[in-house]
Amino acid sequence: MTHGLLVVFSAPSGCGKSTVINEVMKLKENEYKYSLSATTRLPRGSERNGEHYIFLTESEFLRLREENEFLEWAVVHGNLYGTPRTPIEKSITNNEIVLLDIDVQGGLEVKKQLKEKAFLIFLAPPSLPALEERLRKRQTDSDEVIQKRLLAVPAELAKADEYDVVVVNDDLKKTVEQVLQTIERKINEQ
Ligand code: 5GP
């Protein structure tokens, strides 16, 4: 039995999930690892290949999928996303704690495959109007993309009770503290 753990973070877009994960990683940079996903979406703003995502063409992605190189994959907001399998399997064998930022379909698939080795954290918005305001403030997406993301929210929230923990992200500092506590508790229970 190894002590490796996959900590999955999911949230409706605009919940501040990347900020929470970045803060957790800053505090635990020597203890936790971050799993880079592959995607066919184009890089936004300052995003770099190999730093934020592994950016692939659709044919590259489909070839890797064919070769069973993804632990899970999903279509999210019209683009393909996948979790590379080999680094995750190595990390678990090496007793590492790995953080994943993936959508609810991916999170539930990871749980199905890895059972007790997966710990699912759902970040919820304080309210829907607060979420819409954050999406608009971020100014990275067009109105059309924002509408698409808001339309996906009810289905995402409906999956929250299948997660191990739900944390409402109202205050960044408190959220990060709560997330760290729940992860540490889970690690100690293993
Ligand atoms: P974004 O394009 O805004 O970075 O991410 C859009 C959504 O895709 C987010 O909910 C993010 O968690 C999800 N996502 C990122 N990587 C993966 C992955 O490897 N698998 C799945 N299923 N979802 C992912």
CSV table of C-alpha atoms and ligand atoms in Angstrom, one decimal:
chain,number,residue,atom,x,y,z
A,1,MET,CA,0.0,0.0,0.0
A,2,THR,CA,1.5,3.4,-1.0
A,3,HIS,CA,0.7,6.8,0.5
A,4,GLY,CA,0.5,8.6,-2.8
A,5,LEU,CA,-2.7,10.6,-3.3
A,6,LEU,CA,-4.3,12.4,-6.2
A,7,VAL,CA,-6.1,15.5,-5.1
A,8,VAL,CA,-8.6,16.6,-7.7
A,9,PHE,CA,-9.9,20.2,-7.7
A,10,SER,CA,-13.1,21.0,-9.7
A,11,ALA,CA,-15.2,24.1,-9.8
A,12,PRO,CA,-17.4,26.0,-12.2
A,13,SER,CA,-15.2,28.4,-14.2
A,14,GLY,CA,-14.7,31.7,-12.5
A,15,CYS,CA,-14.6,30.2,-9.0
A,16,GLY,CA,-11.0,31.1,-8.5
A,17,LYS,CA,-9.8,27.5,-8.7
A,18,SER,CA,-6.5,28.3,-10.4
A,19,THR,CA,-5.7,31.0,-7.8
A,20,VAL,CA,-6.5,28.6,-4.9
A,21,ILE,CA,-4.3,25.8,-6.5
A,22,ASN,CA,-1.5,28.3,-7.1
A,23,GLU,CA,-1.6,29.4,-3.4
A,24,VAL,CA,-1.6,25.8,-2.2
A,25,MET,CA,1.3,25.0,-4.5
A,26,LYS,CA,3.3,28.1,-3.2
A,27,LEU,CA,2.9,26.9,0.4
A,28,LYS,CA,3.6,23.3,-0.4
A,29,GLU,CA,6.0,23.5,-3.3
A,30,ASN,CA,8.4,21.0,-1.8
A,31,GLU,CA,5.7,18.5,-0.8
A,32,TYR,CA,3.0,18.5,-3.5
A,33,LYS,CA,3.3,18.2,-7.3
A,34,TYR,CA,1.0,19.7,-9.9
A,35,SER,CA,-0.2,17.5,-12.8
A,36,LEU,CA,0.0,19.3,-16.2
A,37,SER,CA,-3.0,18.5,-18.4
A,38,ALA,CA,-3.0,18.3,-22.2
A,39,THR,CA,-5.4,20.4,-24.2
A,40,THR,CA,-6.3,21.3,-27.7
A,41,ARG,CA,-7.5,24.8,-26.7
A,42,LEU,CA,-5.2,27.7,-27.8
A,43,PRO,CA,-3.0,29.3,-25.2
A,44,ARG,CA,-4.5,32.4,-23.5
A,45,GLY,CA,-2.5,35.6,-22.7
A,46,SER,CA,0.7,34.6,-21.0
A,47,GLU,CA,0.1,30.9,-20.9
A,48,ARG,CA,3.1,28.8,-22.0
A,49,ASN,CA,3.4,25.3,-23.3
A,50,GLY,CA,4.7,23.0,-20.6
A,51,GLU,CA,4.0,25.5,-17.8
A,52,HIS,CA,0.2,25.9,-17.8
A,53,TYR,CA,-0.8,23.1,-20.1
A,54,ILE,CA,0.7,20.8,-22.7
A,55,PHE,CA,-0.9,22.4,-25.8
A,56,LEU,CA,-1.5,19.8,-28.5
A,57,THR,CA,-3.1,19.8,-32.0
A,58,GLU,CA,-6.3,17.7,-32.2
A,59,SER,CA,-4.5,15.0,-34.2
A,60,GLU,CA,-1.7,14.8,-31.5
A,61,PHE,CA,-4.3,14.6,-28.8
A,62,LEU,CA,-6.3,11.9,-30.6
A,63,ARG,CA,-3.1,9.8,-31.2
A,64,LEU,CA,-2.2,9.9,-27.5
A,65,ARG,CA,-5.8,9.0,-26.6
A,66,GLU,CA,-5.7,6.1,-29.0
A,67,GLU,CA,-2.5,4.9,-27.3
A,68,ASN,CA,-4.3,5.0,-23.9
A,69,GLU,CA,-2.0,7.7,-22.6
A,70,PHE,CA,-4.7,9.5,-20.8
A,71,LEU,CA,-6.0,8.5,-17.4
A,72,GLU,CA,-9.2,10.4,-18.3
A,73,TRP,CA,-10.1,12.8,-21.0
A,74,ALA,CA,-13.1,15.1,-21.7
A,75,VAL,CA,-14.6,17.7,-24.0
A,76,VAL,CA,-14.8,20.9,-21.9
A,77,HIS,CA,-16.4,24.0,-23.5
A,78,GLY,CA,-15.8,22.6,-26.9
A,79,ASN,CA,-12.1,21.6,-26.5
A,80,LEU,CA,-10.3,18.4,-25.6
A,81,TYR,CA,-8.6,18.0,-22.2
A,82,GLY,CA,-6.8,15.0,-20.8
A,83,THR,CA,-4.7,13.9,-17.8
A,84,PRO,CA,-1.5,12.2,-18.8
A,85,ARG,CA,-1.5,8.7,-17.3
A,86,THR,CA,2.3,7.8,-16.9
A,87,PRO,CA,3.4,10.7,-14.6
A,88,ILE,CA,0.4,10.1,-12.3
A,89,GLU,CA,1.0,6.4,-12.0
A,90,LYS,CA,4.7,7.1,-11.2
A,91,SER,CA,3.8,9.7,-8.6
A,92,ILE,CA,1.4,7.3,-6.8
A,93,THR,CA,4.1,4.6,-6.7
A,94,ASN,CA,6.6,7.1,-5.3
A,95,ASN,CA,4.2,8.2,-2.5
A,96,GLU,CA,3.7,11.7,-3.9
A,97,ILE,CA,0.8,14.0,-3.4
A,98,VAL,CA,-0.4,15.3,-6.8
A,99,LEU,CA,-2.8,18.1,-7.4
A,100,LEU,CA,-5.1,18.0,-10.5
A,101,ASP,CA,-7.2,20.9,-11.9
A,102,ILE,CA,-9.9,19.0,-13.9
A,103,ASP,CA,-13.6,19.3,-14.6
A,104,VAL,CA,-16.3,17.3,-12.8
A,105,GLN,CA,-16.5,14.5,-15.5
A,106,GLY,CA,-12.8,14.0,-15.2
A,107,GLY,CA,-12.9,14.1,-11.4
A,108,LEU,CA,-15.5,11.4,-11.2
A,109,GLU,CA,-13.7,9.2,-13.8
A,110,VAL,CA,-10.4,9.5,-11.8
A,111,LYS,CA,-12.3,8.5,-8.6
A,112,LYS,CA,-13.8,5.5,-10.5
A,113,GLN,CA,-10.4,4.3,-11.5
A,114,LEU,CA,-8.3,5.2,-8.5
A,115,LYS,CA,-10.8,4.8,-5.7
A,116,GLU,CA,-9.2,5.6,-2.3
A,117,LYS,CA,-6.1,7.0,-4.0
A,118,ALA,CA,-8.2,9.9,-5.3
A,119,PHE,CA,-9.5,12.7,-3.1
A,120,LEU,CA,-12.0,15.0,-4.7
A,121,ILE,CA,-12.4,18.7,-3.7
A,122,PHE,CA,-15.2,20.8,-5.2
A,123,LEU,CA,-14.8,24.6,-5.0
A,124,ALA,CA,-18.2,26.3,-5.0
A,125,PRO,CA,-19.0,29.9,-5.7
A,126,PRO,CA,-20.6,32.0,-2.9
A,127,SER,CA,-23.4,32.7,-5.3
A,128,LEU,CA,-24.3,32.7,-9.0
A,129,PRO,CA,-24.2,36.5,-9.4
A,130,ALA,CA,-20.8,36.6,-7.7
A,131,LEU,CA,-19.6,34.0,-10.2
A,132,GLU,CA,-20.9,36.0,-13.2
A,133,GLU,CA,-19.2,39.1,-11.8
A,134,ARG,CA,-15.8,37.3,-11.5
A,135,LEU,CA,-16.1,35.9,-15.0
A,136,ARG,CA,-16.8,39.4,-16.4
A,137,LYS,CA,-14.0,41.0,-14.4
A,138,ARG,CA,-11.4,38.5,-15.6
A,139,GLN,CA,-11.8,40.0,-19.1
A,140,THR,CA,-10.3,37.0,-20.8
A,141,ASP,CA,-13.4,35.6,-22.4
A,142,SER,CA,-15.9,36.9,-24.9
A,143,ASP,CA,-19.6,37.4,-23.9
A,144,GLU,CA,-20.4,34.2,-25.9
A,145,VAL,CA,-17.8,32.2,-24.0
A,146,ILE,CA,-19.0,33.6,-20.6
A,147,GLN,CA,-22.6,32.6,-21.5
A,148,LYS,CA,-21.4,29.1,-22.4
A,149,ARG,CA,-19.6,28.8,-19.1
A,150,LEU,CA,-22.5,30.1,-17.1
A,151,LEU,CA,-24.9,27.6,-18.8
A,152,ALA,CA,-22.6,24.7,-17.7
A,153,VAL,CA,-22.8,25.8,-14.0
A,154,PRO,CA,-26.1,24.0,-12.9
A,155,ALA,CA,-24.8,20.6,-14.2
A,156,GLU,CA,-21.4,21.1,-12.5
A,157,LEU,CA,-23.1,22.1,-9.2
A,158,ALA,CA,-25.3,19.0,-9.4
A,159,LYS,CA,-22.2,16.8,-9.2
A,160,ALA,CA,-20.8,18.5,-6.1
A,161,ASP,CA,-22.3,16.0,-3.7
A,162,GLU,CA,-20.4,13.2,-5.4
A,163,TYR,CA,-17.2,14.9,-4.3
A,164,ASP,CA,-15.4,14.1,-1.0
A,165,VAL,CA,-15.4,17.7,0.2
A,166,VAL,CA,-17.2,21.0,-0.9
A,167,VAL,CA,-15.4,24.2,0.0
A,168,VAL,CA,-17.2,27.6,-0.7
A,169,ASN,CA,-14.6,30.0,-2.0
A,170,ASP,CA,-15.6,33.3,-0.5
A,171,ASP,CA,-12.3,34.4,1.0
A,172,LEU,CA,-9.1,33.2,-0.6
A,173,LYS,CA,-7.0,32.9,2.6
A,174,LYS,CA,-9.7,30.9,4.5
A,175,THR,CA,-10.3,28.7,1.4
A,176,VAL,CA,-6.6,27.8,1.2
A,177,GLU,CA,-6.4,27.1,4.9
A,178,GLN,CA,-9.5,24.8,4.7
A,179,VAL,CA,-8.2,23.0,1.6
A,180,LEU,CA,-4.8,22.4,3.2
A,181,GLN,CA,-6.5,21.1,6.4
A,182,THR,CA,-8.7,18.6,4.5
A,183,ILE,CA,-5.8,17.4,2.4
A,184,GLU,CA,-3.5,16.9,5.4
A,185,ARG,CA,-6.4,15.1,7.3
A,186,LYS,CA,-6.9,12.7,4.3
A,187,ILE,CA,-3.1,12.0,4.1
A,188,ASN,CA,-3.0,11.2,7.8
A,189,GLU,CA,-6.0,8.8,7.5
A,190,GLN,CA,-4.3,6.7,4.8
B,1,5GP,P1,-9.5,26.3,-18.9
B,1,5GP,O1,-9.5,26.1,-20.4
B,1,5GP,O2,-10.3,27.5,-18.4
B,1,5GP,O3,-8.0,26.3,-18.4
B,1,5GP,O4,-10.1,25.0,-18.3
B,1,5GP,C1,-11.5,24.7,-18.6
B,1,5GP,C2,-11.9,23.5,-17.7
B,1,5GP,O5,-11.2,22.3,-18.2
B,1,5GP,C3,-11.6,23.7,-16.3
B,1,5GP,O6,-12.8,23.2,-15.5
B,1,5GP,C4,-10.5,22.7,-16.0
B,1,5GP,O7,-10.6,22.2,-14.7
B,1,5GP,C5,-10.8,21.6,-17.0
B,1,5GP,N1,-9.6,20.8,-17.3
B,1,5GP,C6,-8.3,21.2,-17.4
B,1,5GP,N2,-7.5,20.1,-17.6
B,1,5GP,C7,-8.4,19.0,-17.7
B,1,5GP,C8,-8.1,17.6,-17.8
B,1,5GP,O8,-7.0,17.1,-18.0
B,1,5GP,N3,-9.2,16.8,-17.8
B,1,5GP,C9,-10.5,17.3,-17.6
B,1,5GP,N4,-11.5,16.4,-17.6
B,1,5GP,N5,-10.7,18.6,-17.5
B,1,5GP,C10,-9.7,19.4,-17.5
